[in-house]
Structures are given as C-alpha cells and as structure tokens.
mmCIF file of C-alpha atoms in Angstrom:
data_model
loop_
_atom_site.group_PDB
_atom_site.id
_atom_site.type_symbol
_atom_site.label_atom_id
_atom_site.label_comp_id
_atom_site.label_asym_id
_atom_site.label_seq_id
_atom_site.Cartn_x
_atom_site.Cartn_y
_atom_site.Cartn_z
ATOM 1 C CA SER A 1 171.992 20.081 82.583
ATOM 2 C CA SER A 2 169.037 19.942 84.956
ATOM 3 C CA LEU A 3 166.918 18.428 82.372
ATOM 4 C CA VAL A 4 169.388 15.378 82.004
ATOM 5 C CA LYS A 5 169.224 15.027 86.113
ATOM 6 C CA ASP A 6 165.556 15.263 86.182
ATOM 7 C CA PHE A 7 164.716 13.228 82.984
ATOM 8 C CA THR A 8 164.100 9.549 84.121
ATOM 9 C CA LEU A 9 162.139 6.636 82.341
ATOM 10 C CA ARG A 10 161.307 3.390 83.740
ATOM 11 C CA GLY A 11 164.060 1.023 83.740
ATOM 12 C CA MET A 12 166.608 3.732 84.171
ATOM 13 C CA ASP A 13 168.608 3.725 86.883
ATOM 14 C CA ARG A 14 168.278 7.220 88.780
ATOM 15 C CA THR A 15 171.484 6.878 90.420
ATOM 16 C CA GLN A 16 173.344 6.555 87.477
ATOM 17 C CA ALA A 17 174.531 9.558 85.574
ATOM 18 C CA TYR A 18 173.276 10.079 81.758
ATOM 19 C CA ASP A 19 174.724 12.372 79.278
ATOM 20 C CA SER A 20 173.089 14.093 76.441
ATOM 21 C CA ALA A 21 174.401 11.738 74.138
ATOM 22 C CA ASP A 22 172.392 8.901 75.835
ATOM 23 C CA PHE A 23 169.292 10.708 75.383
ATOM 24 C CA GLN A 24 169.970 11.663 71.920
ATOM 25 C CA LYS A 25 170.452 7.971 71.270
ATOM 26 C CA LEU A 26 167.409 7.126 72.877
ATOM 27 C CA THR A 27 165.678 10.268 70.855
ATOM 28 C CA ASN A 28 166.889 8.557 67.861
ATOM 29 C CA LEU A 29 165.555 5.195 68.704
ATOM 30 C CA LEU A 30 162.103 6.632 69.629
ATOM 31 C CA GLU A 31 162.290 8.412 65.961
ATOM 32 C CA ILE A 32 162.832 4.984 64.528
ATOM 33 C CA PHE A 33 160.074 3.126 65.975
ATOM 34 C CA LEU A 34 157.597 6.027 65.397
ATOM 35 C CA ILE A 35 158.644 5.940 61.756
ATOM 36 C CA ASP A 36 158.742 2.434 61.364
ATOM 37 C CA LEU A 37 154.893 2.323 63.087
ATOM 38 C CA CYS A 38 153.846 4.832 60.493
ATOM 39 C CA LYS A 39 155.053 2.782 57.522
ATOM 40 C CA ALA A 40 153.256 -0.121 58.936
ATOM 41 C CA GLU A 41 150.032 1.405 59.115
ATOM 42 C CA GLN A 42 150.415 3.056 55.676
ATOM 43 C CA ARG A 43 151.415 -0.736 54.404
ATOM 44 C CA SER A 44 148.098 -1.641 56.785
ATOM 45 C CA GLN A 45 146.123 0.666 54.836
ATOM 46 C CA ASN A 46 147.629 0.064 51.424
ATOM 47 C CA ASN A 47 146.447 -3.552 51.794
ATOM 48 C CA HIS A 48 143.260 -2.716 52.884
ATOM 49 C CA LEU A 49 143.096 -0.607 49.596
ATOM 50 C CA GLN A 50 144.452 -3.315 47.216
ATOM 51 C CA SER A 51 142.000 -5.741 48.954
ATOM 52 C CA LEU A 52 138.948 -3.628 47.899
ATOM 53 C CA GLU A 53 140.623 -3.152 44.390
ATOM 54 C CA PHE A 54 140.869 -6.941 44.099
ATOM 55 C CA ALA A 55 137.227 -7.165 45.343
ATOM 56 C CA ALA A 56 136.157 -4.871 42.578
ATOM 57 C CA LEU A 57 138.013 -6.842 40.226
ATOM 58 C CA ASN A 58 136.753 -10.322 41.227
ATOM 59 C CA ALA A 59 133.547 -8.805 41.301
ATOM 60 C CA TYR A 60 133.942 -7.350 37.226
ATOM 61 C CA LEU A 61 135.352 -11.063 36.356
ATOM 62 C CA LYS A 62 132.281 -12.580 38.020
ATOM 63 C CA LYS A 63 130.137 -10.712 36.005
ATOM 64 C CA ASN A 64 132.047 -11.131 32.736
ATOM 65 C CA LEU A 65 131.990 -14.911 32.930
ATOM 66 C CA ASN A 66 130.230 -15.165 29.565
ATOM 67 C CA ARG A 67 132.957 -13.137 27.675
ATOM 68 C CA SER A 68 136.491 -13.710 26.849
ATOM 69 C CA LEU A 69 138.748 -11.118 28.571
ATOM 70 C CA SER A 70 142.049 -9.936 27.515
ATOM 71 C CA LEU A 71 144.504 -8.225 29.887
ATOM 72 C CA GLU A 72 144.080 -5.460 27.669
ATOM 73 C CA GLU A 73 140.633 -5.216 28.439
ATOM 74 C CA ILE A 74 140.855 -5.645 32.208
ATOM 75 C CA SER A 75 143.395 -3.129 32.566
ATOM 76 C CA ALA A 76 141.711 -0.467 30.217
ATOM 77 C CA GLU A 77 138.413 -1.335 32.651
ATOM 78 C CA TYR A 78 140.096 -0.231 35.679
ATOM 79 C CA GLY A 79 142.807 2.566 34.364
ATOM 80 C CA VAL A 80 145.827 0.360 35.416
ATOM 81 C CA ALA A 81 148.582 -0.502 33.531
ATOM 82 C CA ILE A 82 148.864 -4.268 32.684
ATOM 83 C CA PRO A 83 152.130 -4.910 34.807
ATOM 84 C CA GLN A 84 150.661 -3.299 37.914
ATOM 85 C CA LEU A 85 147.390 -5.175 37.219
ATOM 86 C CA GLN A 86 149.447 -8.529 37.421
ATOM 87 C CA LYS A 87 151.354 -7.432 40.405
ATOM 88 C CA SER A 88 148.247 -6.952 42.314
ATOM 89 C CA CYS A 89 146.518 -9.947 41.036
ATOM 90 C CA ARG A 90 149.508 -11.694 42.189
ATOM 91 C CA GLU A 91 149.811 -10.286 45.791
ATOM 92 C CA GLN A 92 145.688 -11.214 46.115
ATOM 93 C CA CYS A 93 145.471 -14.517 44.901
ATOM 94 C CA GLY A 94 148.893 -15.828 43.853
ATOM 95 C CA CYS A 95 148.289 -16.010 40.166
ATOM 96 C CA GLY A 96 147.836 -13.396 37.494
ATOM 97 C CA PRO A 97 144.605 -11.709 36.196
ATOM 98 C CA ILE A 98 143.636 -14.406 33.320
ATOM 99 C CA THR A 99 144.602 -17.376 35.208
ATOM 100 C CA TYR A 100 142.694 -16.352 37.761
ATOM 101 C CA PHE A 101 139.815 -15.524 35.565
ATOM 102 C CA ILE A 102 140.095 -19.257 34.199
ATOM 103 C CA SER A 103 139.900 -20.448 37.488
ATOM 104 C CA LEU A 104 136.583 -18.633 38.149
ATOM 105 C CA LYS A 105 135.038 -19.878 34.703
ATOM 106 C CA ILE A 106 136.028 -23.598 35.969
ATOM 107 C CA GLY A 107 134.386 -23.093 39.256
ATOM 108 C CA ALA A 108 131.158 -21.827 37.215
ATOM 109 C CA ALA A 109 131.521 -24.700 35.031
ATOM 110 C CA LYS A 110 131.730 -27.214 38.028
ATOM 111 C CA GLN A 111 128.500 -25.604 39.225
ATOM 112 C CA MET A 112 126.925 -25.593 36.447
ATOM 113 C CA ILE A 113 127.604 -29.542 36.125
ATOM 114 C CA LYS A 114 126.705 -30.083 39.661
ATOM 115 C CA GLU A 115 123.127 -28.631 38.710
ATOM 116 C CA GLY A 116 122.909 -31.061 35.719
ATOM 117 C CA THR A 117 120.686 -28.854 33.996
ATOM 118 C CA PHE A 118 122.851 -27.934 31.000
ATOM 119 C CA THR A 119 124.992 -29.581 28.451
ATOM 120 C CA PHE A 120 128.834 -29.485 28.099
ATOM 121 C CA THR A 121 128.109 -27.212 24.656
ATOM 122 C CA GLU A 122 125.655 -25.051 26.713
ATOM 123 C CA ILE A 123 128.117 -24.618 29.302
ATOM 124 C CA SER A 124 130.731 -23.767 27.087
ATOM 125 C CA GLU A 125 129.163 -21.100 25.449
ATOM 126 C CA ALA A 126 127.534 -19.398 28.637
ATOM 127 C CA LEU A 127 131.084 -18.911 29.751
ATOM 128 C CA GLY A 128 132.263 -17.434 26.586
ATOM 129 C CA PHE A 129 134.645 -20.441 25.382
ATOM 130 C CA SER A 130 135.197 -20.329 21.654
ATOM 131 C CA SER A 131 134.358 -24.106 21.399
ATOM 132 C CA VAL A 132 133.145 -27.110 23.484
ATOM 133 C CA HIS A 133 136.503 -28.789 22.719
ATOM 134 C CA TYR A 134 138.727 -25.687 23.952
ATOM 135 C CA PHE A 135 136.435 -25.828 26.992
ATOM 136 C CA SER A 136 136.836 -29.424 27.412
ATOM 137 C CA ARG A 137 140.460 -29.411 27.137
ATOM 138 C CA LEU A 138 140.893 -26.449 29.561
ATOM 139 C CA PHE A 139 138.765 -28.025 32.391
ATOM 140 C CA LYS A 140 140.655 -31.382 32.193
ATOM 141 C CA SER A 141 144.055 -29.433 32.524
ATOM 142 C CA LYS A 142 142.916 -27.614 35.148
ATOM 143 C CA THR A 143 141.023 -30.370 37.172
ATOM 144 C CA GLY A 144 142.902 -33.172 36.256
ATOM 145 C CA MET A 145 139.415 -34.875 34.525
ATOM 146 C CA SER A 146 137.402 -33.894 31.593
ATOM 147 C CA PRO A 147 134.184 -32.826 32.236
ATOM 148 C CA SER A 148 132.106 -35.685 31.483
ATOM 149 C CA GLU A 149 134.628 -37.718 34.095
ATOM 150 C CA TYR A 150 133.682 -34.973 36.655
ATOM 151 C CA GLU A 151 130.078 -35.242 36.134
ATOM 152 C CA THR A 152 130.412 -39.225 36.655
ATOM 153 C CA THR A 153 132.439 -38.520 39.652
ATOM 154 C CA LEU A 154 129.491 -36.361 41.221
ATOM 155 C CA ARG A 155 126.982 -39.332 40.230
ATOM 156 C CA LYS A 156 128.959 -41.861 41.842
ATOM 157 C CA GLY A 157 129.427 -39.825 44.933
ATOM 158 C CA ARG A 158 125.536 -39.223 45.345
#
C-alpha cells in the first residue's frame, strides 16, 4: 500500500521494502511501551499516595506516644484492614506498625534521657509503658543497653 511505502521512521532504511506485518509488529511494540509507561506512572502515583498515608500514620503514632496502641486501634483510626496496614507499613519502613511505634517510643525515650530532666519512671509513664521494668527491658532489647547504661554513655561522651 502507499501508506507502507510513504511511512518511514528514524533508523528504518527507506530503500528496504516493509510489509504490513512489520508495521503491525511496530504498532504492537509501541502499544506495549505505552501501556508499560502508564503502569509506571500509576505505580509512581500509588507510591506517592502510600508516602502520604505513611506520613499521616507517622504523625498519628507520634501524637500518641503516650498511649499503648494496638493494631486494631490503629487500623480502625485509618479505616484499613490490619493486613493492609501491615503491608503498607512494611513497604514504607521495613517493619510492622507496632514495631515501628515501639521504635518511635524508644527514640523519644533516648531524647528524654539526653535532656536529663526526667527520671526513668517519668519517661516510662510519659511514653505509655505499663511499668518502668517493662520499659527498661524493652529499651535494652532494642538498644542493647539499659536506660541507665545509655545515660552513662551519654555522660562519658560529653
């Protein structure tokens, strides 16, 4: 057809004869490329949405460091099923929501210990731990040292 003869693309040899099948293959490849491009854009938008959702989750958890939250409470707050909440959190921070929440609490405890204006009991209560003993055990399991050992290393570093 005249369309086949007149149609040339960069990199195609004008002197070579192309048949309809060649152009159909090219069309199929272009369609696949465009579909892949659209899917990549959609994934990018989903990742952005997940980042925004995680930012909201992060803010909620930080606002509630003084409480003991369960997966049920967190998922109810966001209207998301627990498995979806766990999956999203793992994708964004590499751990589950409760583990992430505990790491935020330990980070806050470290900051409070650095400030040096609170006792370990006050820190434990401020961060919603059931007892200072539980707080100390959890702190040691997450940091490798007890709160008092951590405080000692801070004083030595000054």
